[in-house]
Amino acid sequence: MKDENFLKANNARSLWHPMTAPADSLKNPPAIITSASGVRIKDIDGHEVVDAVGGLWNVNLGYSCQPIKDAIAAQLDALPYYSIFRGTSNDKVIELAEELRTFFEPDGLTRAFFTSGGSDSVETALRLSRQYHKIKGEPARIKYLSLKKGYHGTHFGGASVNGNANFRTAYEPLLPGCHHIPAPYPYRNPFNETDPAKLAQLCLQALEDEIAFQGAGTIAAFIMEPVLGAGGVIPPHESFMPGVAAMCRKNGILLIADEVITAFGRTGAWTGSRLWGVQPDFSCSAKAITNAYFPFGAVMIAEGVAQVFEKDETGRAAIGHGYTYSGHPVGAAAALATLAETKRLRVNENAAARGAQLFDGLKTLKAKHSAIGDVRGGHGLMLAIEMVGDRATKSAPDKAVPATVQKVAYESGAMVRVSGPNIILSPPLVISEADAAVILSALDKGFAAL
Ligand SMILES: Cc1ncc(COP(=O)(O)O)c(C=O)c1O
C-alpha cells in the first residue's frame, strides 16, 4: 500500500468525490478510513470512532459480520459470476428470490427483480410501472408523482422524481411529466401547519388536487420513502402513507415504496411499508440487503402487478430492462447471508430500542443548545438534528456551524453526517446502549464548541 503521506496528498488529485465540489475536496481533505471493526471505523491516523452514519445507511450489521464475508468468499470460489439474462440463471439468485418472497410476504410482494443498487432499483420500478399500464391498455399513464424533499437516487428517472434542487438543477432538463407535492414536514411547510396529523391531511389534499389537475389517466405511479431519509429524516404522520395508498388505489395509480433505506429493520419494523400498514405495488431495496459488502439491490413486485405481466397475451410484457449485474451470484450469496443474520439477530428490535434512546438524547441536546432548531426521529435508527441560526426565524445556520459540530464530534468519538443544515444519524442496527451514549456525548461536545 502507498504510504500515509502519499494517500493524504493525493486523495483529491486524481479522484472526484460524489456529492462534493472537486475544489472543496482539495481544500478540505476528508477522513481517510482504512479499517473497521464492529460498529467502529478507524482512520489513517489511527483515530477510532463509532460510525453513526452506518457507512451510508447500509452497514446495518456492522463491519465484522463473518457469515457474510464467508458467503462472499465461498461464492467467489464456486461461481464468481453468471448472468441471468434470458436463457440462464444461477443457483444463488433463485434461492435468494425465494427467501425475499418469504421476507416480503406480509407486504404482499412476491417477485424480485435484481439490480446493482438503489438508483437502479428506483429506475426499474419507474420503468416497470409504465410498462404495467401499457400492458393493461392504458398507455397514456406515463407521469410520476412524488414528494418534495424525497430522495430517489441519481439516475435521470430518480433525479426527476427527487424533491431536492441540489440533485436536479445542474442536470436539467429532467424527465417531463414528474410532479411534486409538499412533504409532510411539520417544521417547514407551505401551510404553516405544525400539527403532523393536520399536515398529513393537507398534503393528501394537495395530492388529490394534483391528481385531478394532471388527470388520473395520465399518471403511472407515485413514489415515496416511508420515512424520508436523505431529505433530512422526515417521518410522516401515521395517516399519511395509508392515505396515499388509498388515493393511488382509487385512481389506478401504482404505489412505489422506495425502501432503499427503510427495508430490513432500520425503522424498527421489518419494512417501512409494514410500519405504516401499507401494501405497495413495488418496493425498491438495496443498501443493507448485503450489509453494504456487495453492491446489490432488489425491486419487489406485488402479486397483482406480477399477474398482469405473467398473464399478458398482448405481447407487451417482455421486459426490455436489466443490468449486467442483475442477479449477480456473489451479491445473491451476500444477501442470503445478510438476511439470515438480520433475522437471527432481530436487528429491528435493537433499532427500535436504540432509536428511542438516541431520540430522547437528541431532545435533551435541543433543550441545551440553541443552534438546534428541530430534532427528528421516533422510528428506529433514522434521526436528524436540524441546525438554525435563530430559533424564532428558523434562519439557516452559519456555514461554519455544521462543519464545526461534525469536526468536534469526530474528535470526540463519533462520525456523524452533515447534509445541508442537518446532521443525520443512521448507525448500524447492532449498536449497543454504550455506543449510542458515545454518539450523544460527542454531539454534545460538538455543539458546546460553537
Ligand atoms: C431512498 C433512496 N433511494 C435511492 C437511493 C439511491 O441508492 P444508490 O446510491 O445505491 O444508487 C438512496 C441512496 O441513499 C436512497 O436513500
Short mmCIF file of C-alpha atoms and ligand atoms in Angstrom, two decimals:
data_model
loop_
_atom_site.label_atom_id
_atom_site.label_comp_id
_atom_site.label_asym_id
_atom_site.label_seq_id
_atom_site.Cartn_x
_atom_site.Cartn_y
_atom_site.Cartn_z
CA MET A 1 0.00 0.00 0.00
CA LYS A 2 1.14 3.57 -0.67
CA ASP A 3 2.30 5.33 2.46
CA GLU A 4 0.20 7.63 4.58
CA ASN A 5 1.63 10.87 3.23
CA PHE A 6 1.08 9.78 -0.37
CA LEU A 7 -2.58 8.99 0.36
CA LYS A 8 -3.22 12.26 2.19
CA ALA A 9 -1.51 14.31 -0.53
CA ASN A 10 -3.24 12.60 -3.43
CA ASN A 11 -6.82 11.96 -2.33
CA ALA A 12 -8.39 14.72 -4.40
CA ARG A 13 -5.65 14.94 -7.05
CA SER A 14 -6.93 12.07 -9.14
CA LEU A 15 -10.41 11.33 -7.87
CA TRP A 16 -13.67 13.22 -7.71
CA HIS A 17 -15.98 12.53 -4.78
CA PRO A 18 -19.74 12.03 -5.25
CA MET A 19 -21.95 14.83 -3.91
CA THR A 20 -18.97 17.16 -3.41
CA ALA A 21 -17.43 20.06 -5.33
CA PRO A 22 -13.98 18.97 -6.55
CA ALA A 23 -12.43 22.20 -5.24
CA ASP A 24 -13.93 21.52 -1.82
CA SER A 25 -12.22 18.12 -1.61
CA LEU A 26 -8.90 19.77 -2.43
CA LYS A 27 -9.43 22.43 0.24
CA ASN A 28 -10.90 20.18 2.95
CA PRO A 29 -9.23 16.79 2.92
CA PRO A 30 -11.66 14.08 4.03
CA ALA A 31 -11.10 11.49 6.75
CA ILE A 32 -9.39 8.54 5.09
CA ILE A 33 -10.86 5.39 6.59
CA THR A 34 -8.57 2.39 6.45
CA SER A 35 -10.14 -0.22 8.72
CA ALA A 36 -13.28 -1.02 10.68
CA SER A 37 -14.49 -3.45 13.25
CA GLY A 38 -17.90 -3.94 14.88
CA VAL A 39 -19.55 -0.51 14.70
CA ARG A 40 -16.26 1.41 14.80
CA ILE A 41 -14.18 2.81 11.96
CA LYS A 42 -10.50 3.77 12.12
CA ASP A 43 -8.82 6.47 10.03
CA ILE A 44 -5.34 6.65 8.57
CA ASP A 45 -4.05 8.38 11.73
CA GLY A 46 -5.30 5.53 13.90
CA HIS A 47 -8.23 7.56 15.33
CA GLU A 48 -11.18 5.24 16.05
CA VAL A 49 -14.81 6.36 16.33
CA VAL A 50 -18.33 4.95 16.46
CA ASP A 51 -19.77 5.15 12.95
CA ALA A 52 -23.06 6.99 13.49
CA VAL A 53 -23.53 7.05 9.71
CA GLY A 54 -23.50 3.27 9.33
CA GLY A 55 -21.43 3.53 6.15
CA LEU A 56 -24.19 5.27 4.21
CA TRP A 57 -27.33 3.90 5.90
CA ASN A 58 -26.24 0.44 4.76
CA VAL A 59 -23.86 -1.30 7.19
CA ASN A 60 -26.77 -2.47 9.35
CA LEU A 61 -24.89 -5.41 10.89
CA GLY A 62 -21.58 -3.63 11.41
CA TYR A 63 -18.20 -4.23 9.86
CA SER A 64 -17.36 -7.65 11.27
CA CYS A 65 -20.17 -9.83 10.01
CA GLN A 66 -18.21 -13.02 9.34
CA PRO A 67 -21.04 -15.13 7.83
CA ILE A 68 -21.43 -12.58 5.02
CA LYS A 69 -17.70 -12.43 4.37
CA ASP A 70 -17.55 -16.23 4.33
CA ALA A 71 -20.52 -16.46 1.96
CA ILE A 72 -18.89 -14.00 -0.44
CA ALA A 73 -15.57 -15.84 -0.36
CA ALA A 74 -17.24 -19.24 -0.89
CA GLN A 75 -19.31 -17.92 -3.78
CA LEU A 76 -16.24 -16.42 -5.47
CA ASP A 77 -14.77 -19.92 -5.44
CA ALA A 78 -17.92 -21.69 -6.61
CA LEU A 79 -19.24 -19.26 -9.26
CA PRO A 80 -17.92 -15.70 -9.32
CA TYR A 81 -20.39 -14.58 -11.98
CA TYR A 82 -23.07 -15.71 -14.34
CA SER A 83 -25.76 -13.61 -15.96
CA ILE A 84 -29.48 -14.22 -15.57
CA PHE A 85 -30.46 -12.64 -18.88
CA ARG A 86 -32.82 -14.79 -20.99
CA GLY A 87 -31.78 -18.42 -21.10
CA THR A 88 -29.58 -18.68 -18.00
CA SER A 89 -29.87 -18.37 -14.24
CA ASN A 90 -27.76 -19.24 -11.23
CA ASP A 91 -28.47 -21.24 -8.10
CA LYS A 92 -27.92 -18.47 -5.55
CA VAL A 93 -30.25 -15.94 -7.16
CA ILE A 94 -33.10 -18.48 -7.25
CA GLU A 95 -32.57 -19.24 -3.58
CA LEU A 96 -32.49 -15.53 -2.75
CA ALA A 97 -35.71 -14.78 -4.65
CA GLU A 98 -37.45 -17.47 -2.58
CA GLU A 99 -36.07 -16.01 0.67
CA LEU A 100 -37.12 -12.48 -0.27
CA ARG A 101 -40.57 -13.72 -1.22
CA THR A 102 -40.96 -15.05 2.32
CA PHE A 103 -39.47 -11.93 3.91
CA PHE A 104 -41.73 -9.54 1.94
CA GLU A 105 -44.84 -11.74 2.03
CA PRO A 106 -46.58 -9.56 4.67
CA ASP A 107 -46.12 -6.61 2.29
CA GLY A 108 -47.87 -8.54 -0.49
CA LEU A 109 -44.67 -8.61 -2.59
CA THR A 110 -43.96 -11.89 -4.30
CA ARG A 111 -41.49 -11.42 -7.19
CA ALA A 112 -37.98 -9.97 -7.27
CA PHE A 113 -36.11 -8.10 -9.98
CA PHE A 114 -32.42 -7.70 -9.13
CA THR A 115 -30.27 -4.61 -9.57
CA SER A 116 -26.86 -3.22 -8.61
CA GLY A 117 -28.02 -0.56 -6.14
CA GLY A 118 -30.69 1.90 -5.06
CA SER A 119 -30.74 4.15 -8.12
CA ASP A 120 -31.04 1.09 -10.33
CA SER A 121 -33.92 -0.20 -8.20
CA VAL A 122 -35.78 3.11 -8.49
CA GLU A 123 -35.21 3.21 -12.26
CA THR A 124 -36.52 -0.35 -12.54
CA ALA A 125 -39.72 0.39 -10.61
CA LEU A 126 -40.39 3.58 -12.57
CA ARG A 127 -39.96 1.76 -15.88
CA LEU A 128 -41.95 -1.33 -14.97
CA SER A 129 -44.81 0.81 -13.69
CA ARG A 130 -45.15 2.49 -17.09
CA GLN A 131 -44.97 -0.90 -18.79
CA TYR A 132 -47.68 -2.28 -16.48
CA HIS A 133 -50.13 0.34 -17.72
CA LYS A 134 -49.15 -0.26 -21.36
CA ILE A 135 -49.83 -3.98 -20.92
CA LYS A 136 -53.20 -3.13 -19.41
CA GLY A 137 -54.09 -0.93 -22.38
CA GLU A 138 -53.61 2.44 -20.67
CA PRO A 139 -50.55 3.80 -22.50
CA ALA A 140 -51.36 7.39 -21.53
CA ARG A 141 -50.36 6.68 -17.93
CA ILE A 142 -46.79 7.91 -18.10
CA LYS A 143 -46.39 10.58 -15.39
CA TYR A 144 -44.90 10.24 -11.92
CA LEU A 145 -45.82 11.96 -8.69
CA SER A 146 -43.54 12.25 -5.68
CA LEU A 147 -42.77 14.31 -2.57
CA LYS A 148 -40.70 17.44 -2.30
CA LYS A 149 -37.75 16.60 -0.01
CA GLY A 150 -37.81 12.98 -1.25
CA TYR A 151 -34.60 11.33 -2.42
CA HIS A 152 -34.63 8.61 -5.03
CA GLY A 153 -31.06 8.33 -6.27
CA THR A 154 -29.32 9.91 -9.17
CA HIS A 155 -30.33 8.23 -12.43
CA PHE A 156 -32.33 10.56 -14.67
CA GLY A 157 -35.59 8.91 -13.62
CA GLY A 158 -34.73 9.06 -9.93
CA ALA A 159 -33.40 12.62 -10.17
CA SER A 160 -36.62 13.63 -11.92
CA VAL A 161 -38.77 12.40 -9.03
CA ASN A 162 -36.28 13.71 -6.44
CA GLY A 163 -37.59 16.59 -4.41
CA ASN A 164 -34.37 18.48 -3.72
CA ALA A 165 -32.98 21.08 -6.10
CA ASN A 166 -29.39 20.17 -5.17
CA PHE A 167 -29.69 16.95 -7.11
CA ARG A 168 -31.66 18.39 -10.03
CA THR A 169 -30.71 21.86 -11.21
CA ALA A 170 -27.27 21.10 -12.67
CA TYR A 171 -28.67 18.19 -14.64
CA GLU A 172 -31.85 19.72 -16.06
CA PRO A 173 -33.81 19.24 -18.22
CA LEU A 174 -35.01 16.14 -16.42
CA LEU A 175 -37.77 13.73 -17.37
CA PRO A 176 -41.00 15.52 -18.35
CA GLY A 177 -44.19 14.58 -16.54
CA CYS A 178 -42.80 14.45 -12.98
CA HIS A 179 -44.74 16.46 -10.42
CA HIS A 180 -44.14 17.02 -6.74
CA ILE A 181 -46.39 17.64 -3.77
CA PRO A 182 -45.42 19.14 -0.39
CA ALA A 183 -43.73 16.81 2.07
CA PRO A 184 -45.42 16.15 5.43
CA TYR A 185 -42.63 18.08 7.18
CA PRO A 186 -44.08 19.85 10.22
CA TYR A 187 -41.04 22.05 10.88
CA ARG A 188 -41.30 23.78 7.50
CA ASN A 189 -44.19 23.57 5.07
CA PRO A 190 -46.17 25.91 2.83
CA PHE A 191 -49.28 25.54 5.03
CA ASN A 192 -47.59 26.79 8.20
CA GLU A 193 -49.05 23.75 9.94
CA THR A 194 -47.12 22.25 12.83
CA ASP A 195 -49.59 19.54 13.78
CA PRO A 196 -48.42 16.33 12.00
CA ALA A 197 -51.91 14.83 11.63
CA LYS A 198 -53.42 18.02 10.20
CA LEU A 199 -50.41 18.49 7.94
CA ALA A 200 -50.77 14.94 6.62
CA GLN A 201 -54.35 15.74 5.60
CA LEU A 202 -53.27 18.97 3.89
CA CYS A 203 -50.57 17.13 1.93
CA LEU A 204 -53.10 14.46 0.96
CA GLN A 205 -55.45 17.19 -0.26
CA ALA A 206 -52.57 18.60 -2.33
CA LEU A 207 -52.06 15.12 -3.80
CA GLU A 208 -55.75 14.80 -4.62
CA ASP A 209 -55.68 18.22 -6.24
CA GLU A 210 -52.60 17.34 -8.33
CA ILE A 211 -54.15 14.06 -9.49
CA ALA A 212 -57.29 15.92 -10.58
CA PHE A 213 -55.20 18.60 -12.30
CA GLN A 214 -52.96 16.16 -14.20
CA GLY A 215 -55.76 13.69 -14.86
CA ALA A 216 -55.58 10.32 -13.13
CA GLY A 217 -55.44 8.59 -16.51
CA THR A 218 -52.05 10.21 -17.25
CA ILE A 219 -50.29 9.09 -14.05
CA ALA A 220 -48.29 5.86 -13.86
CA ALA A 221 -47.05 5.89 -10.28
CA PHE A 222 -46.49 7.74 -7.03
CA ILE A 223 -43.12 7.12 -5.39
CA MET A 224 -42.26 7.86 -1.76
CA GLU A 225 -39.91 6.82 1.02
CA PRO A 226 -41.91 5.50 4.02
CA VAL A 227 -39.67 7.72 6.17
CA LEU A 228 -37.88 10.37 4.13
CA GLY A 229 -34.15 9.89 4.65
CA ALA A 230 -31.59 11.97 2.79
CA GLY A 231 -34.01 14.93 2.71
CA GLY A 232 -33.43 15.29 6.45
CA VAL A 233 -35.19 12.34 8.11
CA ILE A 234 -38.85 13.29 7.88
CA PRO A 235 -41.19 10.69 9.37
CA PRO A 236 -44.71 11.33 8.05
CA HIS A 237 -47.70 11.11 10.36
CA GLU A 238 -49.03 7.55 10.55
CA SER A 239 -52.07 8.54 8.49
CA PHE A 240 -50.04 9.78 5.54
CA MET A 241 -48.77 6.72 3.67
CA PRO A 242 -52.05 4.80 4.13
CA GLY A 243 -53.82 7.90 2.78
CA VAL A 244 -51.50 7.97 -0.24
CA ALA A 245 -52.05 4.25 -0.84
CA ALA A 246 -55.83 4.64 -0.73
CA MET A 247 -55.75 7.57 -3.14
CA CYS A 248 -53.47 5.70 -5.53
CA ARG A 249 -55.71 2.65 -5.48
CA LYS A 250 -58.82 4.77 -6.11
CA ASN A 251 -57.18 6.39 -9.14
CA GLY A 252 -55.45 3.36 -10.68
CA ILE A 253 -52.01 4.79 -9.83
CA LEU A 254 -49.27 2.38 -8.76
CA LEU A 255 -47.54 2.99 -5.44
CA ILE A 256 -43.76 2.60 -5.35
CA ALA A 257 -42.28 2.41 -1.86
CA ASP A 258 -38.65 3.49 -2.01
CA GLU A 259 -37.31 1.34 0.80
CA VAL A 260 -33.64 1.66 -0.10
CA ILE A 261 -33.06 2.87 3.48
CA THR A 262 -36.10 1.54 5.33
CA ALA A 263 -36.15 -2.13 4.31
CA PHE A 264 -34.61 -4.73 6.63
CA GLY A 265 -35.33 -3.24 10.03
CA ARG A 266 -33.97 0.29 10.15
CA THR A 267 -37.27 1.88 11.25
CA GLY A 268 -37.86 -0.72 13.96
CA ALA A 269 -40.29 -2.54 11.65
CA TRP A 270 -39.01 -5.03 9.08
CA THR A 271 -40.03 -2.67 6.28
CA GLY A 272 -41.26 0.91 6.14
CA SER A 273 -44.42 -0.16 4.35
CA ARG A 274 -45.16 -2.59 7.19
CA LEU A 275 -44.53 0.20 9.70
CA TRP A 276 -47.49 2.06 8.20
CA GLY A 277 -49.60 -0.99 7.29
CA VAL A 278 -49.39 -0.33 3.55
CA GLN A 279 -49.01 -2.81 0.69
CA PRO A 280 -47.21 -1.10 -2.19
CA ASP A 281 -47.10 -2.26 -5.81
CA PHE A 282 -43.31 -2.06 -5.98
CA SER A 283 -40.74 -1.84 -3.22
CA CYS A 284 -37.19 -0.71 -4.02
CA SER A 285 -34.41 -2.02 -1.84
CA ALA A 286 -30.60 -2.03 -1.93
CA LYS A 287 -28.04 -0.85 0.67
CA ALA A 288 -28.49 -3.14 3.71
CA ILE A 289 -29.61 -6.08 1.55
CA THR A 290 -25.94 -7.17 1.53
CA ASN A 291 -24.92 -5.15 4.59
CA ALA A 292 -23.02 -2.96 2.08
CA TYR A 293 -20.45 -5.68 1.46
CA PHE A 294 -21.52 -6.06 -2.20
CA PRO A 295 -23.31 -3.53 -4.47
CA PHE A 296 -26.73 -5.10 -4.95
CA GLY A 297 -30.43 -4.30 -4.96
CA ALA A 298 -33.86 -5.80 -5.46
CA VAL A 299 -37.21 -4.48 -6.60
CA MET A 300 -40.01 -6.46 -5.04
CA ILE A 301 -43.21 -6.70 -7.05
CA ALA A 302 -46.79 -7.13 -5.80
CA GLU A 303 -48.70 -10.25 -6.75
CA GLY A 304 -51.34 -8.23 -8.66
CA VAL A 305 -48.73 -6.47 -10.78
CA ALA A 306 -46.89 -9.74 -11.35
CA GLN A 307 -50.11 -11.35 -12.63
CA VAL A 308 -50.58 -8.61 -15.22
CA PHE A 309 -47.10 -9.26 -16.63
CA GLU A 310 -47.27 -13.04 -16.36
CA LYS A 311 -50.76 -13.44 -17.86
CA ASP A 312 -50.21 -10.97 -20.71
CA GLU A 313 -51.48 -12.07 -24.09
CA THR A 314 -50.74 -8.83 -25.93
CA GLY A 315 -47.00 -9.37 -26.36
CA ARG A 316 -46.25 -6.19 -24.41
CA ALA A 317 -44.84 -7.84 -21.28
CA ALA A 318 -41.30 -8.64 -22.44
CA ILE A 319 -39.01 -6.85 -20.02
CA GLY A 320 -36.61 -4.72 -22.04
CA HIS A 321 -34.72 -3.68 -18.95
CA GLY A 322 -31.96 -5.19 -16.83
CA TYR A 323 -28.36 -4.82 -15.75
CA THR A 324 -25.29 -6.95 -16.45
CA TYR A 325 -25.09 -7.47 -12.71
CA SER A 326 -28.81 -8.17 -12.13
CA GLY A 327 -28.81 -11.33 -10.02
CA HIS A 328 -25.03 -11.43 -9.54
CA PRO A 329 -24.35 -14.71 -7.70
CA VAL A 330 -21.85 -13.15 -5.29
CA GLY A 331 -24.34 -10.41 -4.42
CA ALA A 332 -27.06 -13.04 -4.04
CA ALA A 333 -24.86 -15.10 -1.72
CA ALA A 334 -24.06 -11.97 0.31
CA ALA A 335 -27.78 -11.12 0.50
CA LEU A 336 -28.73 -14.62 1.64
CA ALA A 337 -26.19 -14.50 4.46
CA THR A 338 -27.23 -10.94 5.36
CA LEU A 339 -30.91 -11.87 5.52
CA ALA A 340 -30.16 -14.85 7.73
CA GLU A 341 -28.11 -12.72 10.16
CA THR A 342 -30.61 -9.85 10.04
CA LYS A 343 -33.41 -12.20 11.11
CA ARG A 344 -31.34 -14.19 13.59
CA LEU A 345 -30.22 -11.04 15.41
CA ARG A 346 -33.71 -9.46 15.18
CA VAL A 347 -31.99 -6.17 14.47
CA ASN A 348 -35.31 -4.38 14.07
CA GLU A 349 -35.85 -4.73 17.83
CA ASN A 350 -32.48 -3.21 18.69
CA ALA A 351 -33.08 -0.47 16.09
CA ALA A 352 -36.30 0.47 17.90
CA ALA A 353 -34.69 0.46 21.36
CA ARG A 354 -31.51 2.34 20.40
CA GLY A 355 -33.55 4.69 18.20
CA ALA A 356 -35.70 5.63 21.22
CA GLN A 357 -32.55 6.19 23.33
CA LEU A 358 -31.00 8.44 20.68
CA PHE A 359 -34.22 10.37 20.08
CA ASP A 360 -34.56 11.09 23.82
CA GLY A 361 -30.91 12.13 23.87
CA LEU A 362 -31.38 14.48 20.92
CA LYS A 363 -34.33 16.14 22.67
CA THR A 364 -32.09 16.74 25.69
CA LEU A 365 -29.44 18.26 23.41
CA LYS A 366 -32.08 20.51 21.87
CA ALA A 367 -33.02 21.83 25.30
CA LYS A 368 -29.37 22.66 25.90
CA HIS A 369 -28.11 24.08 22.60
CA SER A 370 -29.82 26.97 20.82
CA ALA A 371 -28.26 26.07 17.44
CA ILE A 372 -30.63 23.10 17.31
CA GLY A 373 -33.93 24.10 15.73
CA ASP A 374 -35.57 20.70 15.37
CA VAL A 375 -34.82 17.07 16.16
CA ARG A 376 -36.47 14.24 14.27
CA GLY A 377 -36.68 10.53 14.88
CA GLY A 378 -39.01 8.20 16.71
CA HIS A 379 -38.85 5.40 14.16
CA GLY A 380 -35.75 3.35 14.77
CA LEU A 381 -32.28 4.37 13.75
CA MET A 382 -33.10 7.23 11.40
CA LEU A 383 -32.60 10.52 13.19
CA ALA A 384 -31.71 14.11 12.37
CA ILE A 385 -30.83 17.39 14.00
CA GLU A 386 -31.76 20.49 12.01
CA MET A 387 -29.49 23.42 12.85
CA VAL A 388 -30.63 27.04 12.70
CA GLY A 389 -29.06 30.47 13.06
CA ASP A 390 -32.04 31.69 15.03
CA ARG A 391 -34.79 29.54 16.51
CA ALA A 392 -37.52 32.17 16.19
CA THR A 393 -36.99 32.81 12.48
CA LYS A 394 -35.62 29.32 11.68
CA SER A 395 -32.90 31.02 9.65
CA ALA A 396 -30.11 28.90 8.17
CA PRO A 397 -27.09 28.35 10.40
CA ASP A 398 -23.78 30.00 9.64
CA LYS A 399 -21.85 27.83 7.15
CA ALA A 400 -19.16 27.03 9.70
CA VAL A 401 -21.66 25.62 12.23
CA PRO A 402 -22.37 22.15 10.77
CA ALA A 403 -18.69 21.68 9.93
CA THR A 404 -17.59 22.59 13.46
CA VAL A 405 -20.13 20.27 15.08
CA GLN A 406 -19.07 17.43 12.81
CA LYS A 407 -15.34 18.00 13.37
CA VAL A 408 -15.58 18.19 17.16
CA ALA A 409 -17.95 15.21 17.28
CA TYR A 410 -15.42 13.23 15.25
CA GLU A 411 -12.59 14.21 17.57
CA SER A 412 -14.86 13.23 20.46
CA GLY A 413 -15.59 9.72 19.22
CA ALA A 414 -18.39 9.70 16.63
CA MET A 415 -18.59 10.06 12.85
CA VAL A 416 -21.81 11.95 12.02
CA ARG A 417 -23.01 13.08 8.61
CA VAL A 418 -23.78 16.64 7.63
CA SER A 419 -26.28 17.27 4.85
CA GLY A 420 -27.14 20.96 4.41
CA PRO A 421 -28.36 22.22 7.79
CA ASN A 422 -28.95 18.69 9.05
CA ILE A 423 -26.89 16.24 11.00
CA ILE A 424 -28.12 12.81 10.05
CA LEU A 425 -27.71 9.73 12.24
CA SER A 426 -28.06 6.27 10.75
CA PRO A 427 -25.78 3.99 12.76
CA PRO A 428 -25.57 0.21 12.35
CA LEU A 429 -28.63 -1.52 13.79
CA VAL A 430 -26.39 -3.54 16.10
CA ILE A 431 -25.09 -0.59 18.15
CA SER A 432 -25.12 -1.03 21.92
CA GLU A 433 -26.53 1.34 24.53
CA ALA A 434 -22.95 2.42 25.31
CA ASP A 435 -22.22 3.12 21.60
CA ALA A 436 -25.35 5.28 21.39
CA ALA A 437 -24.22 7.17 24.50
CA VAL A 438 -20.87 7.87 22.81
CA ILE A 439 -22.71 9.38 19.82
CA LEU A 440 -24.77 11.64 22.09
CA SER A 441 -21.83 12.81 24.15
CA ALA A 442 -19.75 13.50 21.00
CA LEU A 443 -22.61 15.60 19.60
CA ASP A 444 -22.95 17.43 22.92
CA LYS A 445 -19.27 18.37 22.71
CA GLY A 446 -19.72 19.38 19.07
CA PHE A 447 -22.50 21.83 19.94
CA ALA A 448 -20.72 23.05 23.06
CA ALA A 449 -17.79 24.07 20.81
CA LEU A 450 -19.92 26.60 18.86
C1 LIG B 1 -34.39 6.33 -0.58
C2 LIG B 1 -33.25 6.18 -1.51
N1 LIG B 1 -33.48 5.79 -2.78
C3 LIG B 1 -32.47 5.59 -3.64
C4 LIG B 1 -31.16 5.80 -3.28
C5 LIG B 1 -30.06 5.59 -4.28
O1 LIG B 1 -29.30 4.48 -3.94
P1 LIG B 1 -27.82 4.28 -4.55
O2 LIG B 1 -26.99 5.39 -4.00
O3 LIG B 1 -27.44 2.91 -4.07
O4 LIG B 1 -27.94 4.33 -6.03
C6 LIG B 1 -30.87 6.20 -1.97
C7 LIG B 1 -29.49 6.43 -1.55
O5 LIG B 1 -29.23 6.98 -0.49
C8 LIG B 1 -31.94 6.40 -1.07
O6 LIG B 1 -31.73 6.81 0.19
#
